[in-house]
C-alpha cells in the first residue's frame, strides 16, 4: 500500500533532496513566455460611493505579479490606462533602463503600447507603482511578490496586506490645496517634476525665507495634525486629509475576510502603498515575529504592534490559536482612524470593527533600532561619505535635499565598486521616508548611535533627526533618491545618484 504524503512532508523532502525541478509548476521557473501585466482603470466603491481609479492586473487576474522561486522577472507591461504611464519595481535591482523612472532614456509608455522587462529578481516582498504624474495616489500600485525556496520549508499560508490612502479629490486638487495654487498651477508643478536635470530652467524653490529651516517652526507645521514628541518638539503629521484608508481596496465597513486554518501558520506580507500616510500595524490578540523588512531577512523581532513608514514592507510570521476571528489593523499615525482585514477560521463570527480607535502616536524608528540584518554588508571602510540634508515647509509648500529642488539638483557622482555612506540629516519638522532606486542599503546609525541594522530600500528619518545608511555601488546607471511622500517628492525632494561614465 502506497504512503500518502502531506504537502509539508512532500515539500520538505523535495527541498532536502534538491529535486525542485520535479515540483509543480507554481514553484518552478516559468517558461520563456512573458507574464502579462495590464495597466488600466476600474471603478472602486469606497464608503458607498464609486470612484474611478487605476489598476495593475497580472495574468492570474489579481493585482500585481507573483513569481515562483527562481523565476525571472519576464513581464510585458500593457498600457490600457488611456494615458501614458511608467511603472517602478520598488526595491528590485534591475538594470537602470528597466527601473521605471522617467529619465529621457526611459520615457513614459504611451497608451496602447507594450513595454517588455526581463531581469533576475531578488526574492521577498516588494511592490510596483507608477512614477508618472500623480498616478500613485490614484492606485496605480500593486504587490510584487518574489518567492524563495526557503519559504517552502515554512509551509505557511501567504497573506498579502496592501495599505492605501484614498481621496475622492483628484491628486491635482490635493496638490493645489497644499501649494495654495490653482489646478492648472498644480499641473504645472507636476509637469516640472517630470523634467530631468539639465543645468537650466526653473525649479520648485520658494521665495527666500529660510524655507525648511527650523528657525520658522510655525511655518513648518501643517494646518492639520500636529503632535508634541518626546522632548517637547512639535512635529507635523499627515499633510492630506483623506476620505478613507484601504486594506486590500476595502475599508472596515466591509473588510476582507481571509479564511485561515485552525492553529494555522501565516506569513503576513504588509505593504504600505500609501502616498502620504504612515501606520501602526496592530495584531490585536495575536503575537508575531518580524522576519523581513523591505524584502530582506532580519533576525526575528517579536511583538504585536509595529510601525510601518510609507513604501516600507514587513514580513510577519504568525502562529494562530485554534479558532476565532483575528483583526489585523493599521492605524494612522497621530489620529484615531484605522483600516484592516480579518483572519478567520471556518465558522468564526466576524466582529464589526469601528474605523476609529484611541489616537496613535507618530510612527517612529523604535522598530528600526531593534532590527539586525541576517545578511549584513561586509565590513569595509567607506570610499565615499556624504551628508544630505532634508529641508522643507508647509508655507510655502516646498521640500528639498541639500537646499536644492528637483529638477535643479546636483547629482551625486558614484564609481562602481565604491562603499558609500550617506548621513541623512532632517532639518524639517516632518518625518521623511527616503527611498533609493536600484540598490539596497544597510541602516548603520540612528541619531549618531551606531547599529548593525536592517538591509532595506526605504528608511524613515525623523524630524530633526538623522540616519546613516551604507551601500555598495554595484549597479551602474542613473538612480533616483527621494522622499516617498508623493507630494514632497513632486515639489522638490528628489535628487539623482549617477555613476561615472553614464552619458546624459
Coordinates of C-alpha atoms in Angstrom, one line a residue:
X1 CA 0.0 0.0 0.0
X2 CA 1.5 3.4 -1.0
X3 CA 2.1 6.0 1.6
X4 CA 0.2 9.3 1.4
X5 CA 2.5 12.3 2.0
X6 CA 1.3 15.6 3.4
X7 CA 2.1 18.8 1.5
X8 CA 4.6 19.7 4.2
X9 CA 6.3 16.3 4.0
X10 CA 6.4 16.4 0.2
X11 CA 7.9 19.9 0.0
X12 CA 10.4 19.2 2.8
X13 CA 11.6 16.0 1.2
X14 CA 11.8 17.7 -2.2
X15 CA 13.9 20.6 -0.9
X16 CA 16.2 18.3 1.1
X17 CA 16.7 16.1 -2.0
X18 CA 17.4 19.0 -4.3
X19 CA 14.7 18.0 -6.7
X20 CA 12.9 21.3 -7.1
X21 CA 12.5 20.8 -10.9
X22 CA 10.1 18.0 -10.1
X23 CA 7.8 20.2 -8.1
X24 CA 4.5 21.5 -9.5
X25 CA 4.7 24.4 -11.9
X26 CA 3.9 27.1 -9.3
X27 CA 7.3 26.5 -7.7
X28 CA 9.4 26.1 -10.8
X29 CA 10.9 28.7 -13.1
X30 CA 8.3 29.6 -15.7
X31 CA 8.6 29.2 -19.4
X32 CA 10.1 31.9 -21.6
X33 CA 6.6 33.3 -22.2
X34 CA 6.4 36.7 -20.5
X35 CA 3.8 37.4 -17.9
X36 CA 1.2 40.0 -19.0
X37 CA 0.7 42.9 -16.7
X38 CA -2.1 45.3 -17.7
X39 CA -2.2 48.9 -16.6
X40 CA -5.8 50.0 -16.8
X41 CA -8.7 51.6 -14.9
X42 CA -11.5 50.3 -12.8
X43 CA -14.4 51.6 -10.6
X44 CA -13.9 51.1 -6.9
X45 CA -16.6 51.6 -4.3
X46 CA -15.5 53.4 -1.2
X47 CA -17.9 54.2 1.6
X48 CA -20.8 53.6 -0.8
X49 CA -19.5 56.0 -3.5
X50 CA -18.0 54.9 -6.8
X51 CA -14.6 56.2 -7.8
X52 CA -12.6 55.7 -11.0
X53 CA -9.0 54.6 -10.2
X54 CA -6.1 52.8 -11.9
X55 CA -5.2 49.2 -11.7
X56 CA -2.2 46.9 -12.4
X57 CA -3.5 43.4 -13.1
X58 CA -1.4 40.3 -13.5
X59 CA -2.0 37.2 -15.6
X60 CA -4.0 35.5 -12.8
X61 CA -6.5 38.3 -12.6
X62 CA -5.1 39.5 -9.2
X63 CA -3.3 42.8 -8.6
X64 CA 0.4 42.8 -9.5
X65 CA 2.8 39.9 -10.1
X66 CA 3.9 36.9 -8.1
X67 CA 7.0 35.0 -9.2
X68 CA 8.0 31.4 -8.3
X69 CA 11.3 30.6 -6.7
X70 CA 14.0 31.0 -9.4
X71 CA 11.7 32.6 -11.9
X72 CA 12.9 35.6 -14.0
X73 CA 11.0 38.9 -14.0
X74 CA 9.9 38.5 -17.6
X75 CA 6.9 40.8 -18.0
X76 CA 5.1 42.6 -20.7
X77 CA 3.5 45.8 -19.4
X78 CA 0.5 46.6 -21.5
X79 CA -0.8 50.1 -21.1
X80 CA -4.6 50.3 -21.4
X81 CA -4.9 53.2 -18.9
X82 CA -5.9 55.8 -21.5
X83 CA -2.9 57.9 -20.6
X84 CA 0.9 57.5 -20.5
X85 CA 2.4 55.7 -17.6
X86 CA 5.6 54.2 -16.3
X87 CA 5.9 51.6 -13.5
X88 CA 8.7 51.3 -11.0
X89 CA 9.6 47.9 -9.5
X90 CA 10.1 49.3 -6.0
X91 CA 13.0 47.6 -4.2
X92 CA 14.1 45.5 -7.1
X93 CA 17.6 45.8 -8.7
X94 CA 17.1 45.8 -12.4
X95 CA 19.4 47.5 -15.0
X96 CA 18.7 51.2 -14.7
X97 CA 16.9 51.4 -18.0
X98 CA 14.3 48.9 -16.7
X99 CA 13.8 50.6 -13.3
X100 CA 10.6 52.5 -14.3
X101 CA 11.7 56.1 -13.7
X102 CA 11.1 58.7 -16.5
X103 CA 14.6 59.5 -17.5
X104 CA 15.0 60.8 -21.1
X105 CA 16.3 57.3 -22.0
X106 CA 13.2 55.6 -20.5
X107 CA 10.2 58.0 -21.1
X108 CA 6.7 57.1 -20.1
X109 CA 4.9 54.4 -22.0
X110 CA 2.2 55.6 -24.4
X111 CA -1.3 54.4 -24.1
X112 CA -1.9 51.3 -26.3
X113 CA 1.7 50.2 -26.3
X114 CA 3.6 47.4 -24.6
X115 CA 7.0 47.6 -22.8
X116 CA 9.0 44.4 -22.1
X117 CA 11.1 43.8 -19.0
X118 CA 13.5 41.0 -18.4
X119 CA 15.8 40.7 -15.4
X120 CA 16.8 38.5 -12.5
X121 CA 14.7 39.5 -9.5
X122 CA 15.6 39.3 -5.8
X123 CA 13.3 37.4 -3.5
X124 CA 10.9 39.0 -1.0
X125 CA 8.0 41.3 -0.5
X126 CA 8.1 44.2 -3.0
X127 CA 5.6 46.4 -4.8
X128 CA 5.1 48.3 -8.0
X129 CA 3.8 51.8 -8.6
X130 CA 3.6 54.5 -11.2
X131 CA 6.4 57.1 -11.3
X132 CA 4.4 59.3 -13.8
X133 CA 2.2 62.2 -12.9
X134 CA 0.5 61.6 -9.6
X135 CA -0.9 58.2 -10.7
X136 CA 0.3 56.5 -7.5
X137 CA -2.3 58.4 -5.5
X138 CA -5.0 57.1 -7.8
X139 CA -3.9 53.5 -7.0
X140 CA -1.6 52.7 -9.9
X141 CA 0.0 50.3 -7.5
X142 CA 0.2 46.6 -6.8
X143 CA 2.1 43.9 -4.9
X144 CA 5.3 42.3 -6.4
X145 CA 6.0 39.1 -4.6
X146 CA 9.1 37.0 -5.4
X147 CA 9.1 33.7 -3.6
X148 CA 12.1 32.0 -2.2
X149 CA 13.0 28.3 -1.9
X150 CA 13.5 28.7 1.9
X151 CA 9.8 29.7 2.2
X152 CA 8.8 26.2 1.0
X153 CA 10.1 24.8 4.2
X154 CA 7.9 27.0 6.3
X155 CA 4.6 25.6 4.9
X156 CA 2.8 28.8 5.8
X157 CA -0.3 30.4 4.3
X158 CA 0.7 33.6 2.5
X159 CA -1.4 36.7 3.1
X160 CA -0.7 40.0 1.4
X161 CA -2.0 43.1 3.0
X162 CA -1.6 46.3 1.0
X163 CA -2.4 49.7 2.5
X164 CA -3.6 52.8 0.7
X165 CA -4.8 56.3 1.5
X166 CA -7.8 57.3 -0.6
X167 CA -9.4 60.6 -1.6
X168 CA -12.3 61.4 -3.9
X169 CA -10.5 64.5 -4.9
X170 CA -8.1 64.3 -7.9
X171 CA -4.4 64.3 -7.0
X172 CA -4.1 67.6 -8.8
X173 CA -6.8 69.1 -6.4
X174 CA -4.8 67.7 -3.4
X175 CA -1.6 69.3 -4.7
X176 CA -3.3 72.6 -5.5
X177 CA -4.7 72.7 -1.9
X178 CA -1.2 72.0 -0.4
X179 CA 0.6 74.6 -2.6
X180 CA -2.1 77.2 -2.5
X181 CA -2.4 77.4 -6.2
X182 CA -4.9 76.5 -9.0
X183 CA -5.4 73.2 -10.6
X184 CA -3.5 74.5 -13.6
X185 CA -0.7 75.6 -11.3
X186 CA -0.6 72.2 -9.7
X187 CA -0.4 70.5 -13.1
X188 CA 2.5 72.8 -14.0
X189 CA 4.3 71.7 -10.8
X190 CA 3.8 68.0 -11.8
X191 CA 5.0 68.7 -15.3
X192 CA 8.1 70.3 -14.0
X193 CA 8.7 67.3 -11.8
X194 CA 8.9 65.2 -14.9
X195 CA 11.8 67.3 -16.2
X196 CA 15.3 66.0 -15.9
X197 CA 18.3 68.0 -14.6
X198 CA 20.0 69.8 -17.4
X199 CA 21.5 72.7 -15.6
X200 CA 19.0 75.3 -16.8
X201 CA 15.4 76.3 -16.3
X202 CA 13.3 76.8 -13.2
X203 CA 12.8 74.8 -10.1
X204 CA 10.3 74.5 -7.2
X205 CA 12.5 76.8 -5.0
X206 CA 10.3 79.0 -2.9
X207 CA 10.9 82.7 -2.3
X208 CA 13.9 83.2 0.0
X209 CA 12.8 83.0 3.6
X210 CA 14.8 80.1 5.1
X211 CA 12.1 77.7 3.9
X212 CA 12.5 74.4 5.6
X213 CA 14.8 75.6 8.4
X214 CA 13.8 75.0 12.0
X215 CA 14.1 78.8 12.7
X216 CA 10.5 79.3 11.5
X217 CA 8.7 76.5 13.4
X218 CA 5.3 77.9 12.9
X219 CA 5.6 77.9 9.1
X220 CA 6.9 74.3 9.2
X221 CA 3.8 72.9 10.8
X222 CA 0.8 71.8 8.7
X223 CA -2.7 73.1 9.2
X224 CA -3.9 69.6 10.1
X225 CA -2.4 67.3 12.6
X226 CA 0.5 68.3 14.8
X227 CA 1.9 66.5 17.8
X228 CA 4.3 67.1 20.6
X229 CA 7.0 64.5 20.5
X230 CA 9.3 63.5 23.4
X231 CA 11.4 66.5 24.4
X232 CA 8.6 68.9 23.6
X233 CA 9.3 69.2 19.8
X234 CA 6.2 69.9 17.8
X235 CA 6.1 67.8 14.7
X236 CA 3.8 67.8 11.7
X237 CA 1.8 64.8 10.6
X238 CA -0.5 64.0 7.7
X239 CA -0.3 66.7 5.1
X240 CA -3.5 65.4 3.5
X241 CA -7.0 64.7 5.0
X242 CA -8.1 61.5 3.3
X243 CA -11.7 60.2 2.8
X244 CA -10.7 56.7 3.6
X245 CA -7.9 54.2 4.3
X246 CA -7.9 51.0 2.4
X247 CA -6.7 47.5 3.2
X248 CA -6.7 45.4 0.0
X249 CA -9.0 48.0 -1.5
X250 CA -11.6 47.8 1.3
X251 CA -12.5 49.8 4.4
X252 CA -13.5 48.4 7.8
X253 CA -17.2 48.9 6.9
X254 CA -16.7 45.8 4.7
X255 CA -13.3 44.4 5.4
X256 CA -11.7 41.5 3.5
X257 CA -12.1 38.3 5.5
X258 CA -9.3 35.8 4.9
X259 CA -10.0 32.2 5.8
X260 CA -7.3 30.5 7.8
X261 CA -6.8 27.1 9.2
X262 CA -7.4 26.3 12.9
X263 CA -4.0 26.7 14.5
X264 CA -2.7 27.8 11.1
X265 CA 0.7 29.2 10.3
X266 CA 0.8 32.5 8.4
X267 CA 3.3 34.7 6.6
X268 CA 1.7 38.1 6.6
X269 CA 3.3 40.4 3.9
X270 CA 2.4 44.0 4.7
X271 CA 3.0 46.7 2.1
X272 CA 2.5 50.4 2.8
X273 CA 1.4 51.6 -0.6
X274 CA 0.0 54.9 0.7
X275 CA 1.1 58.2 -0.9
X276 CA 1.2 60.3 2.2
X277 CA 0.2 58.2 5.3
X278 CA 2.1 56.1 7.9
X279 CA 0.6 53.5 10.1
X280 CA 0.9 51.3 13.2
X281 CA 0.2 47.7 12.4
X282 CA -1.7 46.1 15.3
X283 CA -2.1 42.3 15.5
X284 CA -4.5 42.6 18.4
X285 CA -4.6 39.4 20.5
X286 CA -2.0 37.7 18.2
X287 CA 1.7 37.7 18.6
X288 CA 4.0 37.9 15.6
X289 CA 7.6 37.9 14.6
X290 CA 9.0 40.4 12.1
X291 CA 11.4 38.3 9.9
X292 CA 11.9 40.6 6.9
X293 CA 11.9 44.3 6.1
X294 CA 11.6 45.6 2.6
X295 CA 12.1 42.0 1.4
X296 CA 15.3 41.3 3.2
X297 CA 15.6 38.9 6.2
X298 CA 16.2 40.2 9.7
X299 CA 16.6 38.3 12.9
X300 CA 13.1 37.9 14.4
X301 CA 11.7 40.7 16.5
X302 CA 8.6 39.7 18.5
X303 CA 5.6 41.9 19.2
X304 CA 2.0 42.7 18.4
X305 CA 2.3 46.3 17.3
X306 CA 4.8 47.6 14.7
X307 CA 5.4 50.9 12.8
X308 CA 5.5 51.0 9.1
X309 CA 6.5 54.0 7.1
X310 CA 5.4 54.9 3.6
X311 CA 6.7 52.4 1.0
X312 CA 8.2 50.1 3.6
X313 CA 7.2 46.4 3.9
X314 CA 7.1 44.0 6.8
X315 CA 7.0 40.2 6.7
X316 CA 5.5 38.9 9.9
X317 CA 5.2 35.2 10.9
X318 CA 2.1 34.4 13.0
X319 CA 1.0 31.1 14.6
X320 CA -2.7 31.3 15.1
X321 CA -4.7 29.9 18.0
X322 CA -7.1 27.1 17.3
X323 CA -10.2 29.0 16.3
X324 CA -11.6 32.5 16.0
X325 CA -11.6 35.8 14.1
X326 CA -8.5 37.9 14.3
X327 CA -8.5 41.5 13.1
X328 CA -5.2 42.8 11.6
X329 CA -5.4 46.6 11.8
X330 CA -3.4 49.5 10.5
X331 CA -3.9 52.8 12.4
X332 CA -3.0 56.2 11.0
X333 CA -0.2 57.9 13.0
X334 CA -1.3 60.8 15.1
X335 CA -5.0 60.0 14.6
X336 CA -7.8 57.6 15.6
X337 CA -8.6 56.4 12.1
X338 CA -7.8 52.8 11.0
X339 CA -8.3 50.1 8.4
X340 CA -7.5 46.4 8.2
X341 CA -8.5 42.9 7.3
X342 CA -9.8 39.9 9.4
X343 CA -8.3 36.4 9.6
X344 CA -10.9 33.9 10.5
X345 CA -11.2 30.2 10.9
X346 CA -14.3 28.4 9.4
X347 CA -17.5 29.2 11.3
X348 CA -16.0 32.0 13.3
X349 CA -18.2 35.0 14.0
X350 CA -16.8 38.1 12.2
X351 CA -17.0 41.1 14.6
X352 CA -17.9 44.6 13.5
X353 CA -14.8 46.8 13.7
X354 CA -15.0 50.5 14.1
X355 CA -12.8 52.6 11.8
X356 CA -11.6 54.6 14.8
X357 CA -9.7 53.8 17.9
X358 CA -7.5 55.5 20.5
X359 CA -5.3 58.1 18.9
X360 CA -2.0 56.6 17.8
X361 CA 1.5 58.2 18.4
X362 CA 3.7 59.3 15.5
X363 CA 5.4 56.4 13.6
X364 CA 9.0 56.3 14.7
X365 CA 12.2 54.3 14.5
X366 CA 11.6 52.2 17.6
X367 CA 11.4 49.0 15.5
X368 CA 14.3 50.2 13.2
X369 CA 16.6 50.4 16.3
X370 CA 15.9 46.7 17.1
X371 CA 16.4 45.2 13.7
X372 CA 19.6 43.4 12.7
X373 CA 20.2 42.0 9.2
X374 CA 20.6 38.3 8.6
X375 CA 22.9 39.2 5.7
X376 CA 24.6 42.5 6.5
X377 CA 27.1 44.3 4.4
X378 CA 30.7 43.0 4.6
X379 CA 32.8 45.2 6.9
X380 CA 34.6 47.9 4.9
X381 CA 35.6 51.5 5.2
X382 CA 33.7 54.0 3.2
X383 CA 35.2 55.2 -0.1
X384 CA 32.6 58.0 -0.3
X385 CA 30.9 59.7 2.6
X386 CA 28.3 62.4 2.1
X387 CA 25.7 64.3 4.2
X388 CA 22.3 65.0 2.6
X389 CA 20.1 67.5 4.4
X390 CA 16.3 67.3 4.2
X391 CA 14.5 70.6 4.3
X392 CA 11.0 71.9 3.8
X393 CA 8.0 73.7 5.0
X394 CA 4.2 73.8 4.6
X395 CA 4.1 77.5 3.7
X396 CA 5.4 77.7 1.0
X397 CA 4.8 74.0 0.4
X398 CA 8.3 73.0 -1.0
X399 CA 10.7 70.3 0.1
X400 CA 14.4 69.9 -0.8
X401 CA 17.6 67.9 -0.5
X402 CA 20.8 69.9 0.3
X403 CA 18.8 73.0 -0.3
X404 CA 18.2 72.1 -4.0
X405 CA 14.8 71.4 -5.5
X406 CA 14.3 68.9 -8.3
X407 CA 14.9 69.2 -11.2
X408 CA 17.6 71.8 -10.5
X409 CA 19.8 69.4 -8.5
X410 CA 23.5 68.4 -8.4
X411 CA 23.9 64.7 -9.0
X412 CA 25.9 62.6 -6.5
X413 CA 28.6 61.0 -8.7
X414 CA 29.5 57.4 -7.9
X415 CA 32.1 54.9 -9.2
X416 CA 31.4 51.3 -9.5
X417 CA 32.8 49.3 -6.6
X418 CA 32.7 52.1 -4.0
X419 CA 31.3 51.6 -0.5
X420 CA 29.1 54.7 0.0
X421 CA 27.9 56.1 3.3
X422 CA 25.1 58.7 3.4
X423 CA 24.2 60.8 6.5
X424 CA 20.6 61.8 6.2
X425 CA 20.0 64.9 8.4
X426 CA 16.4 66.1 8.7
X427 CA 16.2 69.8 9.3
X428 CA 12.4 69.9 9.0
X429 CA 9.6 69.2 11.4
X430 CA 8.2 66.3 9.5
X431 CA 9.4 62.7 9.0
X432 CA 10.6 61.7 5.6
X433 CA 10.7 58.1 4.3
X434 CA 13.7 58.1 1.9
X435 CA 14.0 55.6 -0.9
X436 CA 17.0 54.7 -3.1
X437 CA 16.3 53.2 -6.5
X438 CA 18.4 50.3 -7.8
X439 CA 20.3 49.4 -4.6
X440 CA 19.7 48.1 -1.1
X441 CA 21.4 49.7 1.9
X442 CA 22.1 48.9 5.5
X443 CA 21.0 51.2 8.3
X444 CA 24.2 51.7 10.3
X445 CA 23.3 54.6 12.7
X446 CA 20.2 56.3 14.1
X447 CA 20.8 59.8 15.7
X448 CA 24.6 59.1 15.8
X449 CA 24.1 55.8 17.7
X450 CA 25.8 53.0 15.6
X451 CA 23.7 49.9 14.9
X452 CA 24.1 46.8 12.7
X453 CA 20.6 47.4 11.3
X454 CA 18.3 46.1 8.6
X455 CA 19.1 45.9 4.9
X456 CA 16.3 47.7 3.1
X457 CA 15.4 50.2 0.4
X458 CA 13.4 52.8 2.3
X459 CA 14.2 54.4 5.7
X460 CA 12.4 56.9 7.9
X461 CA 14.2 60.0 9.0
X462 CA 12.5 61.6 12.0
X463 CA 12.0 65.4 12.4
X464 CA 15.3 67.0 13.4
X465 CA 16.8 63.5 13.4
X466 CA 19.5 61.7 11.4
X467 CA 20.0 58.3 9.9
X468 CA 23.2 56.9 8.4
X469 CA 23.0 54.3 5.6
X470 CA 25.7 52.4 3.7
X471 CA 25.6 50.6 0.3
X472 CA 27.8 49.2 -2.3
X473 CA 27.8 51.0 -5.7
X474 CA 27.3 47.8 -7.8
X475 CA 24.6 48.8 -10.3
X476 CA 25.8 51.5 -12.7
X477 CA 23.2 53.9 -14.1
X478 CA 21.1 56.9 -13.2
X479 CA 19.1 56.4 -10.0
X480 CA 16.5 58.4 -8.2
X481 CA 16.9 59.1 -4.5
X482 CA 13.8 60.8 -2.9
X483 CA 11.2 61.2 -0.2
X484 CA 8.3 58.8 -0.7
X485 CA 5.7 61.2 0.5
X486 CA 4.4 61.8 -3.0
X487 CA 3.7 65.5 -2.6
X488 CA 7.1 66.1 -1.0
X489 CA 8.8 64.4 -4.0
X490 CA 6.9 66.3 -6.6
X491 CA 7.6 69.6 -5.0
X492 CA 11.4 69.1 -4.9
X493 CA 12.6 66.4 -2.5
X494 CA 14.3 64.3 -5.2
X495 CA 17.9 64.0 -6.4
X496 CA 20.0 61.8 -8.7
X497 CA 22.8 59.3 -7.9
X498 CA 24.7 58.9 -11.2
X499 CA 27.6 56.6 -12.0
X500 CA 30.7 58.0 -13.8
X501 CA 30.7 57.0 -17.4
X502 CA 26.9 57.2 -17.9
X503 CA 26.2 59.5 -20.8
X504 CA 23.4 62.1 -20.3

